[in-house]
Coordinates of C-alpha atoms in Angstrom, one line a residue:
X277 CA -68.4 -16.2 3.4
X278 CA -66.5 -13.3 1.7
X279 CA -65.8 -11.8 5.2
X280 CA -64.4 -15.1 6.5
X281 CA -62.2 -15.6 3.4
X282 CA -60.9 -12.0 3.9
X283 CA -60.1 -12.7 7.5
X284 CA -58.3 -15.8 6.6
X285 CA -56.2 -14.0 4.1
X286 CA -55.3 -11.4 6.6
X287 CA -54.3 -14.0 9.1
X288 CA -52.2 -15.7 6.5
X289 CA -50.4 -12.5 5.6
X290 CA -49.7 -11.8 9.2
X291 CA -48.3 -15.3 9.8
X292 CA -46.0 -14.8 6.8
X293 CA -44.9 -11.6 8.1
X294 CA -44.0 -13.1 11.5
X295 CA -42.2 -16.0 10.1
X296 CA -40.1 -13.7 8.0
X297 CA -39.3 -11.6 11.1
X298 CA -38.3 -14.8 13.0
X299 CA -36.0 -16.0 10.3
X300 CA -34.2 -12.5 10.1
X301 CA -33.7 -12.8 13.9
X302 CA -32.4 -16.3 13.7
X303 CA -30.0 -15.3 11.0
X304 CA -28.6 -12.4 13.0
X305 CA -28.2 -14.7 16.1
X306 CA -26.5 -17.5 14.1
X307 CA -22.9 -16.3 14.8
X308 CA -23.6 -16.3 18.5
X309 CA -25.1 -19.6 18.4
X310 CA -22.1 -20.9 16.4
X311 CA -19.8 -19.6 19.2
X312 CA -21.6 -21.5 21.9
X313 CA -22.0 -24.7 19.9
X314 CA -18.2 -24.7 18.9
X315 CA -16.9 -23.9 22.4
X316 CA -17.0 -27.5 23.5
X317 CA -14.8 -28.9 20.9
X318 CA -11.7 -30.5 22.3
X319 CA -8.7 -30.5 20.1
X320 CA -5.3 -32.2 20.5
X321 CA -3.6 -28.8 20.5
X322 CA -4.9 -25.3 20.4
X323 CA -3.7 -22.7 17.8
X324 CA -4.4 -20.0 20.4
X325 CA -5.7 -19.8 23.9
X326 CA -9.2 -20.6 22.8
X327 CA -9.3 -21.8 19.1
X328 CA -12.9 -22.7 18.9
X329 CA -14.4 -19.9 20.8
X330 CA -15.4 -17.4 18.1
X331 CA -14.9 -14.3 20.2
X332 CA -16.0 -14.2 23.7
X333 CA -17.1 -10.7 23.7
X334 CA -19.3 -11.0 20.7
X335 CA -19.0 -8.3 17.9
X336 CA -16.7 -5.5 18.7
X337 CA -18.2 -2.1 19.5
X338 CA -18.4 0.2 16.4
X339 CA -15.5 2.7 16.1
X340 CA -16.1 6.1 14.7
X341 CA -13.6 5.8 12.0
X342 CA -11.8 8.8 10.8
X343 CA -11.8 10.1 7.3
X344 CA -8.3 11.2 7.1
X345 CA -6.9 8.3 5.2
X346 CA -7.4 5.7 2.5
X347 CA -5.3 3.6 0.4
X348 CA -6.5 3.4 -3.1
X349 CA -5.2 1.1 -5.8
X350 CA -8.4 0.6 -7.8
X351 CA -9.2 2.7 -10.8
X352 CA -12.7 3.3 -9.6
X353 CA -11.8 4.4 -6.2
X354 CA -10.8 7.9 -6.9
X355 CA -13.9 8.9 -9.0
X356 CA -15.3 10.6 -5.9
X357 CA -14.0 11.8 -2.8
X358 CA -15.8 9.4 -0.6
X359 CA -14.0 7.1 1.9
X360 CA -13.4 3.6 0.8
X361 CA -15.3 2.2 3.9
X362 CA -18.5 4.1 3.3
X363 CA -18.8 4.6 7.0
X364 CA -20.6 7.7 8.1
X365 CA -18.4 9.9 10.3
X366 CA -19.8 12.1 12.8
X367 CA -18.3 15.4 13.9
X368 CA -15.5 17.4 12.2
X369 CA -11.8 16.9 11.7
X370 CA -11.1 17.5 15.3
X371 CA -12.8 14.0 16.1
X372 CA -10.6 12.1 13.8
X373 CA -8.0 11.3 16.3
X374 CA -8.9 10.7 20.0
X375 CA -5.7 9.2 21.7
X376 CA -2.2 8.3 21.2
X377 CA -0.4 5.2 22.3
X378 CA 3.0 4.6 23.8
X379 CA 5.3 2.6 21.7
X380 CA 6.1 -1.1 22.5
X381 CA 2.8 -1.9 24.3
X382 CA 2.4 -5.1 22.0
X383 CA 3.3 -8.3 23.8
X384 CA 4.1 -10.3 20.7
X385 CA 7.3 -8.6 19.7
X386 CA 9.5 -11.6 20.7
X387 CA 7.4 -14.3 18.9
X388 CA 9.3 -16.3 16.6
X389 CA 8.8 -15.6 12.8
X390 CA 7.4 -18.0 10.4
X391 CA 10.6 -17.6 8.4
X392 CA 13.8 -18.3 10.5
X393 CA 15.9 -15.2 9.8
X394 CA 19.6 -16.0 10.3
X395 CA 20.5 -12.5 9.1
X396 CA 21.8 -10.2 11.6
X397 CA 18.9 -7.7 12.5
X398 CA 21.0 -4.8 13.5
X399 CA 23.5 -3.9 10.9
X400 CA 26.2 -1.3 11.7
X401 CA 25.1 2.2 10.6
X402 CA 28.7 3.5 10.6
X403 CA 30.4 2.5 7.4
X404 CA 27.4 1.0 6.0
X405 CA 26.6 1.2 2.2
X406 CA 23.3 2.9 2.9
X407 CA 24.9 5.6 4.8
X408 CA 27.6 6.2 2.1
X409 CA 24.9 6.3 -0.5
X410 CA 22.8 8.9 1.4
X411 CA 26.0 10.9 1.9
X412 CA 26.5 11.1 -1.8
X413 CA 25.9 14.5 -3.4
X414 CA 23.1 13.0 -5.7
X415 CA 21.2 12.2 -2.5
X416 CA 21.5 15.7 -0.8
X417 CA 19.7 17.7 -3.4
X418 CA 17.0 19.7 -1.8
X419 CA 13.6 20.5 -3.3
X420 CA 12.8 24.2 -4.0
X421 CA 11.2 26.2 -1.2
X422 CA 7.7 25.2 -0.5
X423 CA 4.7 27.6 -0.6
X424 CA 1.2 27.0 0.6
X425 CA 0.3 25.7 -2.9
X426 CA 3.2 23.2 -2.7
X427 CA 2.0 21.4 0.6
X428 CA -0.9 19.2 0.7
X429 CA -2.1 20.5 3.9
X430 CA -1.7 23.7 5.8
X431 CA -1.2 22.8 9.3
X432 CA -2.7 25.9 10.7
X433 CA -5.9 25.8 8.7
X434 CA -6.4 22.5 7.1
X435 CA -5.6 20.1 10.1
X436 CA -6.1 21.0 13.7
X437 CA -6.7 18.5 16.5
X438 CA -7.9 19.1 20.0
X439 CA -8.1 16.0 22.2
X440 CA -10.5 17.9 24.5
X441 CA -13.0 18.0 21.6
X442 CA -13.1 14.3 21.4
X443 CA -15.9 12.3 23.1
X444 CA -13.5 9.6 24.2
X445 CA -11.8 10.4 27.4
X446 CA -9.2 7.9 27.2
X447 CA -6.7 10.0 25.2
X448 CA -3.3 8.8 26.0
X449 CA -0.7 11.2 25.1
X450 CA 3.0 10.3 25.2
X451 CA 4.0 13.6 26.6
X452 CA 2.8 16.0 29.2
X453 CA 1.4 19.5 29.1
X454 CA 4.5 20.6 27.3
X455 CA 3.0 19.2 24.1
X456 CA 0.3 21.9 24.2
X457 CA 0.8 25.4 22.8
X458 CA 0.0 28.5 25.0
X459 CA -3.5 28.4 23.5
X460 CA -4.1 24.9 24.9
X461 CA -4.0 23.2 21.4
X462 CA -1.7 20.3 20.4
X463 CA 1.4 21.2 18.6
X464 CA 2.1 19.5 15.3
X465 CA 4.9 17.5 16.9
X466 CA 2.5 15.7 19.2
X467 CA 0.2 14.5 16.5
X468 CA 0.3 10.7 15.7
X469 CA 3.0 9.7 13.2
X470 CA 0.5 8.8 10.5
X471 CA -0.8 12.4 10.7
X472 CA 2.7 13.8 10.6
X473 CA 3.5 11.7 7.5
X474 CA 0.3 13.3 5.9
X475 CA 1.3 16.8 6.8
X476 CA 4.8 16.2 5.2
X477 CA 3.4 15.4 1.7
X478 CA 4.3 18.1 -0.8
X479 CA 4.2 18.7 -4.6
X480 CA 7.7 16.9 -5.0
X481 CA 7.7 14.0 -2.6
X482 CA 5.7 11.7 -0.4
X483 CA 8.4 12.3 2.3
X484 CA 11.7 13.9 2.8
X485 CA 15.0 11.9 2.7
X486 CA 15.8 12.0 6.3
X487 CA 12.4 12.4 7.8
X488 CA 12.4 10.7 11.3
X489 CA 8.6 10.4 11.2
X490 CA 8.9 7.7 8.6
X491 CA 10.9 5.3 10.9
X492 CA 8.6 6.1 13.7
X493 CA 5.6 5.3 11.4
X494 CA 7.2 1.9 10.3
X495 CA 7.5 1.1 14.0
X496 CA 3.8 2.0 14.5
X497 CA 2.7 -0.3 11.7
X498 CA 4.4 -3.2 13.6
X499 CA 3.6 -2.4 17.2
X500 CA 0.3 -0.5 17.4
X501 CA -2.6 -2.6 18.6
X502 CA -5.1 -3.5 16.0
X503 CA -8.6 -2.3 17.0
X504 CA -10.7 -3.1 13.9
X505 CA -10.4 -5.1 10.7
X506 CA -12.5 -5.0 7.5
X507 CA -12.2 -6.2 4.0
X508 CA -11.3 -3.7 1.3
X509 CA -13.9 -3.5 -1.3
X510 CA -12.9 -4.0 -4.9
X511 CA -9.7 -5.6 -6.2
X512 CA -9.0 -9.0 -7.5
X513 CA -7.4 -10.5 -4.3
X514 CA -8.1 -10.3 -0.5
X515 CA -6.9 -7.2 1.3
X516 CA -7.8 -6.0 4.7
X517 CA -8.2 -2.5 6.2
X518 CA -6.7 -2.4 9.6
X519 CA -7.2 0.3 12.2
X520 CA -5.0 1.0 15.0
X521 CA -5.4 2.3 18.6
X522 CA -4.1 5.6 17.5
X523 CA -6.7 5.7 14.6
X524 CA -4.0 5.2 12.0
X525 CA -4.9 2.7 9.3
X526 CA -3.0 0.5 6.9
X527 CA -3.6 -1.9 4.1
X528 CA -2.9 -5.5 5.0
X529 CA -1.9 -8.1 2.3
X530 CA -1.3 -11.4 3.7
X531 CA 1.3 -13.9 2.7
X532 CA 0.3 -16.2 -0.1
X533 CA 3.7 -17.6 -1.2
X534 CA 6.9 -18.5 0.3
X535 CA 10.0 -16.5 -0.5
X536 CA 11.3 -19.3 -2.7
X537 CA 8.2 -19.7 -4.9
X538 CA 8.2 -18.1 -8.4
X539 CA 5.2 -17.2 -10.4
X540 CA 4.0 -20.4 -12.3
X541 CA 5.1 -20.0 -16.0
X542 CA 1.5 -20.6 -17.3
X543 CA 0.1 -17.7 -15.1
X544 CA -1.0 -14.5 -16.9
X545 CA 0.3 -11.4 -15.3
X546 CA -3.3 -10.3 -14.4
X547 CA -3.9 -13.5 -12.5
X548 CA -0.6 -13.6 -10.7
X549 CA -0.6 -13.7 -6.8
X550 CA 0.0 -10.5 -4.9
X551 CA 2.9 -10.8 -2.6
X552 CA 3.3 -9.2 0.7
X553 CA 7.0 -9.3 0.5
X554 CA 6.9 -7.6 -2.9
X555 CA 5.0 -4.6 -1.2
X556 CA 7.8 -4.4 1.5
X557 CA 10.6 -4.6 -1.0
X558 CA 9.1 -2.1 -3.4
X559 CA 9.1 0.6 -0.6
X560 CA 12.8 0.0 0.1
X561 CA 13.7 0.0 -3.6
X562 CA 11.8 3.3 -4.2
X563 CA 13.6 4.9 -1.4
X564 CA 17.1 3.6 -2.6
X565 CA 16.2 5.1 -6.1
X566 CA 15.4 8.4 -4.4
X567 CA 11.9 8.5 -5.8
X568 CA 10.1 8.4 -2.4
X569 CA 6.7 7.9 -4.1
X570 CA 5.8 4.7 -2.3
X571 CA 3.8 5.0 1.0
X572 CA 5.7 3.4 4.0
X573 CA 5.2 -0.4 4.2
X574 CA 6.3 -2.8 7.0
X575 CA 6.1 -6.5 7.5
X576 CA 4.2 -7.8 10.5
X577 CA 3.3 -11.1 12.0
X578 CA -0.4 -11.1 12.7
X579 CA -2.3 -13.2 15.2
X580 CA -5.2 -14.2 13.0
X581 CA -7.4 -15.1 16.1
X582 CA -6.8 -12.1 18.3
X583 CA -6.0 -9.5 15.8
X584 CA -8.3 -10.3 12.9
X585 CA -11.1 -12.6 13.7
X586 CA -11.9 -11.4 17.3
X587 CA -11.7 -7.6 16.3
X588 CA -13.6 -7.7 13.0
X589 CA -17.0 -6.4 12.6
X590 CA -17.1 -7.6 9.1
X591 CA -19.6 -10.4 9.2
X592 CA -18.7 -11.6 5.6
X593 CA -15.0 -11.9 6.7
X594 CA -15.9 -13.5 10.1
X595 CA -18.0 -16.2 8.5
X596 CA -15.0 -17.4 6.3
X597 CA -12.8 -18.4 9.3
X598 CA -12.4 -22.2 10.0
X599 CA -10.1 -24.6 11.7
X600 CA -8.3 -26.8 9.1
X601 CA -7.6 -30.5 9.6
X602 CA -4.1 -29.7 10.8
X603 CA -5.8 -27.6 13.5
X604 CA -4.6 -24.3 12.1
X605 CA -6.8 -21.2 11.9
X606 CA -7.8 -20.3 8.3
X607 CA -9.9 -17.8 6.6
X608 CA -10.4 -16.7 2.9
X609 CA -12.7 -13.7 2.8
X610 CA -14.4 -12.4 -0.4
X611 CA -12.7 -11.4 -3.7
X612 CA -12.4 -12.1 -7.3
X613 CA -9.4 -14.4 -7.3
X614 CA -8.3 -16.9 -4.6
X615 CA -10.9 -16.4 -2.2
X616 CA -12.1 -19.9 -1.5
X617 CA -11.6 -22.8 0.9
X618 CA -9.1 -24.3 -1.7
X619 CA -7.1 -21.1 -1.4
X620 CA -7.7 -20.3 2.3
X621 CA -4.9 -18.4 4.2
X622 CA -3.9 -20.5 7.1
X623 CA -1.7 -19.6 10.0
X624 CA 0.9 -21.7 11.8
X625 CA -1.1 -22.3 13.9
X626 CA -2.7 -18.9 14.0
X627 CA 0.3 -16.6 13.1
X628 CA 0.4 -15.1 9.5
X629 CA 2.7 -12.8 7.8
X630 CA 1.6 -9.7 5.9
X631 CA 2.6 -6.4 4.7
X632 CA 1.0 -3.1 6.2
X633 CA 1.0 -0.1 3.9
X634 CA 0.2 3.2 5.6
X635 CA -2.8 4.9 4.3
X636 CA -2.7 8.2 2.2
X637 CA -4.9 11.0 3.3
X638 CA -8.5 10.3 2.6
X639 CA -9.9 11.4 -0.6
X640 CA -12.4 13.7 1.1
X641 CA -9.5 15.9 2.3
X642 CA -6.9 15.2 -0.4
X643 CA -8.4 14.3 -3.8
X644 CA -6.4 12.1 -6.1
X645 CA -6.7 11.8 -9.8
X646 CA -6.5 8.5 -11.5
X647 CA -4.7 8.2 -14.8
X648 CA -4.7 5.4 -17.3
X649 CA -1.2 4.3 -18.0
X650 CA -0.5 5.0 -21.7
X651 CA 1.5 1.6 -21.7
X652 CA -1.3 -0.2 -20.1
X653 CA -1.4 -3.9 -21.0
X654 CA -4.5 -5.4 -22.7
X655 CA -5.4 -7.7 -19.7
X656 CA -6.6 -10.2 -22.3
X657 CA -5.4 -13.6 -23.1
X658 CA -5.1 -13.1 -26.8
X659 CA -5.4 -9.2 -27.6
X660 CA -2.4 -7.0 -27.6
X661 CA -2.2 -3.3 -26.6
X662 CA -1.5 -0.6 -29.2
X663 CA 2.0 0.0 -27.9
X664 CA 2.9 -3.6 -28.5
X665 CA 2.2 -3.3 -32.2
X666 CA 3.1 0.2 -32.9
X667 CA 7.0 1.1 -32.6
X668 CA 6.1 4.8 -33.0
X669 CA 3.6 4.9 -30.2
X670 CA 5.5 7.3 -27.9
X671 CA 5.3 10.0 -30.6
X672 CA 1.5 9.8 -30.3
X673 CA 1.9 9.9 -26.5
X674 CA 4.1 13.1 -26.6
X675 CA 1.4 14.9 -28.3
X676 CA -1.2 14.1 -25.8
X677 CA -1.7 16.1 -22.5
X678 CA -0.3 15.9 -19.9
X679 CA 2.7 14.2 -21.6
X680 CA 3.1 17.2 -24.1
X681 CA 4.6 19.5 -21.4
X682 CA 6.0 19.4 -17.9
X683 CA 7.7 16.4 -16.4
X684 CA 4.9 13.7 -16.5
X685 CA 6.7 11.8 -19.3
X686 CA 9.8 11.7 -17.3
X687 CA 7.8 10.4 -14.4
X688 CA 6.6 7.6 -16.4
X689 CA 10.1 6.7 -17.4
X690 CA 11.0 6.6 -13.6
X691 CA 8.1 4.3 -13.0
X692 CA 9.0 2.1 -15.9
X693 CA 12.6 1.6 -14.5
X694 CA 11.1 1.1 -11.1
X695 CA 8.7 -1.7 -12.3
X696 CA 11.3 -3.3 -14.6
X697 CA 13.7 -3.7 -11.6
X698 CA 10.9 -5.5 -9.7
X699 CA 9.5 -7.3 -12.7
X700 CA 6.1 -5.8 -12.1
X701 CA 4.0 -6.0 -15.2
X702 CA 0.7 -4.8 -13.5
X703 CA 0.8 -1.1 -13.9
X704 CA -2.6 -0.3 -15.5
X705 CA -3.2 3.2 -13.7
X706 CA -1.4 5.6 -11.7
X707 CA -2.5 8.4 -9.4
X708 CA -1.4 12.0 -8.6
X709 CA -2.8 14.5 -6.0
X710 CA -5.3 16.7 -7.5
X711 CA -4.3 19.9 -5.7
X712 CA -0.8 19.9 -7.5
X713 CA -2.4 19.6 -11.0
X714 CA 0.0 18.1 -13.6
X715 CA 3.2 19.5 -12.1
X716 CA 3.7 16.8 -9.5
X717 CA 5.0 13.3 -9.0
X718 CA 3.3 9.9 -9.7
X719 CA 2.3 7.8 -6.6
X720 CA 3.7 4.3 -6.9
X721 CA 0.8 2.3 -5.5
X722 CA 0.1 -1.4 -5.6
X723 CA 3.4 -3.2 -6.1
X724 CA 2.3 -6.7 -4.9
X725 CA 2.9 -8.3 -8.3
X726 CA 6.5 -7.5 -8.2
X727 CA 9.3 -9.9 -7.5
X728 CA 7.5 -12.8 -9.0
X729 CA 10.3 -14.2 -11.2
X730 CA 14.0 -14.0 -10.5
X731 CA 14.9 -16.2 -13.4
X732 CA 13.2 -14.1 -16.1
X733 CA 13.6 -10.5 -17.2
X734 CA 10.4 -9.2 -18.8
X735 CA 11.8 -6.8 -21.5
X736 CA 8.3 -5.7 -22.5
X737 CA 8.1 -3.5 -19.2
X738 CA 11.0 -1.4 -20.7
X739 CA 9.2 -0.6 -23.9
X740 CA 8.2 3.0 -22.7
X741 CA 12.0 3.6 -22.3
X742 CA 13.0 2.0 -25.5
X743 CA 10.3 3.9 -27.5
X744 CA 10.7 7.3 -25.9
X745 CA 14.4 7.4 -25.1
X746 CA 14.0 9.9 -22.3
X747 CA 15.2 10.0 -18.8
X748 CA 16.1 12.5 -16.1
X749 CA 19.8 13.3 -15.6
X750 CA 19.4 12.8 -11.9
X751 CA 17.8 9.4 -12.4
X752 CA 20.5 8.3 -15.0
X753 CA 23.3 9.2 -12.7
X754 CA 21.9 7.4 -9.7
X755 CA 21.4 4.3 -11.8
X756 CA 25.1 4.5 -12.9
X757 CA 26.0 4.9 -9.2
X758 CA 23.9 1.9 -8.2
X759 CA 25.8 -0.2 -10.8
X760 CA 29.1 0.4 -9.1
X761 CA 30.6 -2.2 -6.8
X762 CA 30.8 0.2 -3.8
X763 CA 27.1 1.1 -4.1
X764 CA 25.8 -2.2 -5.5
X765 CA 21.9 -2.3 -5.7
X766 CA 21.5 -5.8 -4.3
X767 CA 23.9 -5.1 -1.4
X768 CA 22.0 -1.8 -0.6
X769 CA 18.7 -3.6 -0.8
X770 CA 19.9 -6.4 1.4
X771 CA 21.0 -3.9 4.0
X772 CA 17.9 -1.9 4.0
X773 CA 15.5 -5.0 4.0
X774 CA 17.3 -6.6 7.0
X775 CA 15.7 -3.9 9.2
X776 CA 12.2 -5.2 8.6
X777 CA 10.6 -7.5 11.2
X778 CA 9.9 -10.2 8.6
X779 CA 13.5 -10.3 7.3
X780 CA 14.7 -11.9 5.1
X781 CA 12.3 -10.2 2.6
X782 CA 13.8 -11.4 -0.5
X783 CA 16.0 -14.4 -1.4
X784 CA 19.4 -13.9 -3.0
X785 CA 18.2 -14.7 -6.6
X786 CA 15.8 -11.7 -6.5
X787 CA 18.6 -9.4 -5.2
X788 CA 20.9 -10.7 -8.0
X789 CA 18.1 -10.2 -10.6
X790 CA 17.9 -6.5 -9.8
X791 CA 21.6 -6.0 -10.5
X792 CA 21.1 -7.9 -13.7
X793 CA 18.2 -5.8 -14.7
X794 CA 20.0 -2.6 -13.7
X795 CA 22.5 -3.4 -16.4
X796 CA 19.8 -3.9 -18.8
X797 CA 18.3 -0.5 -18.1
X798 CA 21.6 1.2 -18.6
X799 CA 22.2 -0.8 -21.7
X800 CA 18.9 0.5 -23.2
X801 CA 19.8 4.1 -22.2
X802 CA 23.2 3.7 -23.7
X803 CA 21.7 2.6 -27.0
X804 CA 19.4 5.4 -26.9
X805 CA 22.2 7.9 -26.4
X806 CA 24.2 6.4 -29.1
X807 CA 21.3 6.7 -31.5
X808 CA 19.7 10.1 -30.5
X809 CA 22.5 12.0 -28.8
X810 CA 22.9 12.6 -25.1
X811 CA 21.3 15.9 -25.2
X812 CA 18.2 14.5 -26.6
X813 CA 17.8 11.5 -24.3
X814 CA 19.0 12.9 -20.9
X815 CA 16.8 15.8 -19.5
X816 CA 19.2 17.9 -17.4
X817 CA 17.3 18.6 -14.1
X818 CA 20.4 19.4 -12.1
X819 CA 21.6 22.6 -13.6
X820 CA 20.7 26.1 -12.3
X821 CA 17.9 26.1 -9.7
X822 CA 17.7 23.0 -7.7
X823 CA 14.0 22.8 -8.5
X824 CA 14.4 23.4 -12.2
X825 CA 13.4 19.8 -13.0
X826 CA 9.8 20.9 -12.0
X827 CA 9.5 23.5 -14.6
X828 CA 7.4 23.3 -17.7
X829 CA 9.5 21.7 -20.3
X830 CA 8.0 20.2 -23.6
X831 CA 9.1 16.8 -24.6
X832 CA 11.7 16.9 -27.4
X833 CA 10.5 15.5 -30.8
X834 CA 12.5 13.9 -33.5

C-alpha cells in the first residue's frame, strides 16, 4: 500500500511539473498568438500599413549593444560603472561599432509634422543675430591648451576601432580606402559622429563652439534608422533608449503636452510632466549662454508602429501597445507616473513627436560622479528644505568641499541662472566626469521640466544667486549682452530653434518670458553688487591667462 501511494505521489509531482512547463511555453507564445488573432481585424482606416499586425517578423534579432554610451539622469545610475541596459557585451572596444550609414536614408523626411510650422525653416546665416553673437569677442575665447589629463579619451590608446575586427560584414563606410591610415586602421575622422562627439569632450566643455560634428550628430539623431528600442530603467516617467544603425544611442522623451499647455497650477514640481520640447530648447539655450554643458538634443517625428513597436525586444513595452477607439496607435510603458491606459501616448494616427538626446560615454569607459545639489528641494508636499528657511545657508555651503575652493560654486551659479531662465525647479542632483576631479564643469542633464509656465517666474530658483551673490565675469557680461536689443535672447532662441525639425519648439510667450527672467537675473546681480561691491560679487575669469577661470580660487567670505 505504501509503495502504491509513493508511486501516485511521484506521478502527481510529475504532472504538476509538466503543467507548469506547459504554462510557461504558452505564456512565451502568447505575443505570437495575439499577432495572428489580431491580423484579421478590419478597420475603417489604418494608422499604418498594417495597424493590427503586431510585427510580421516576430521579435527582432538581439543586437550586441555597445557599452560606449549611456544617458544618466537618475541619482542611482552612477553608483557603479555598469551600463544602464545591463546587457552583456561580448568582445572588446573594437566591436562597439560595426558599420556606418549614409545620411539621408530615411524615407520619412517629407512627412508632415503634427504641429504645422509656418516659420521659415531656413533662416539666412549672413546677417543673422546668431552669427553676430558668435562673432562677439565674448564668444571667441579659447580654452587653455589641452593635455592628456584634460581630455576624456586619448584617441590613440583609449579608443580604437577596426571594422575588420567586427563579426558583422555589413560595415557600410561613407568613404573609401582613403579613410584608412597606412596601417589599415580607421582614422578618427571616419568614426561615427556620436563617437567623435565623445572624443571631443574635455575638462572645460562637452563640445567646442564651432565643432561641425555637433550639427552632423543632430542630423543623425533625426535621420538614422532606429534598430532597437527599450525602456530606460528608473525615473518617474517613460523614457526610451533608442539604438541606431550606426550603433549610436539616444534617450527618447515622447510628447506629452502641446506647445500651448502650461503646467496646471495645482501640480507640484516633482509631479510635473517632462516635456520633449523643453529638452530641445534647453540644449539651444545652453549653447547661446556659451555653457555647452547639455548633450546634443534634436526633435524627431517617430513612427510608433515601425520605429518602436516593430523593433523593440522589450516585451513589457510591447504589451502596452493598443489601438484606441479613434484608431490611433497608443502605448504607455512602465514607470512611476503617467504610465497607464488613461495617460497613454497616442499617435496621429501612428506618428508621435519626441526629443532625442545623444548619450554620453558609457560609465564603464568614462565614470561620472553624482553630486547632491546643495539647493535641492525637499520633494515633499509640506516640508521645506534647509536653504528655504536659513538665509545664511550659502555661508555653510562655502565651507563645504568642493564648494570651498575651485570653480564649483560658480558652476552652481551658472546652473541656477540656466534653470531660472527655463523655469526648471527639478534640479536635485548634478554630475561631473570623475576623471577631471573637482576642476571641471557641471553636466546639465535632464531638463524636461523646464518651460512649464510662461506666465509665472519662480523666484525661489534664484535663491542660490541671491544668497551667495557670486557670478563669473564672463557669465555676467554675456547676460548683459543678451539683454541688449541687437542680441535679444528671445530673438536668438527663435532663430536657433527654427532649425529643429519639430519647429516651432516654443510659443512666443515662453520666448518673452526668457527676456523677462533675464532682466530679473540682472536685477538680482545689480542688487548684490550694490550691497557687496563689484569685486566681491564678480569673479574675474577673463584677465591674464585665458584659462585662469579654471584655477583654484577660494570663495570669498563676508
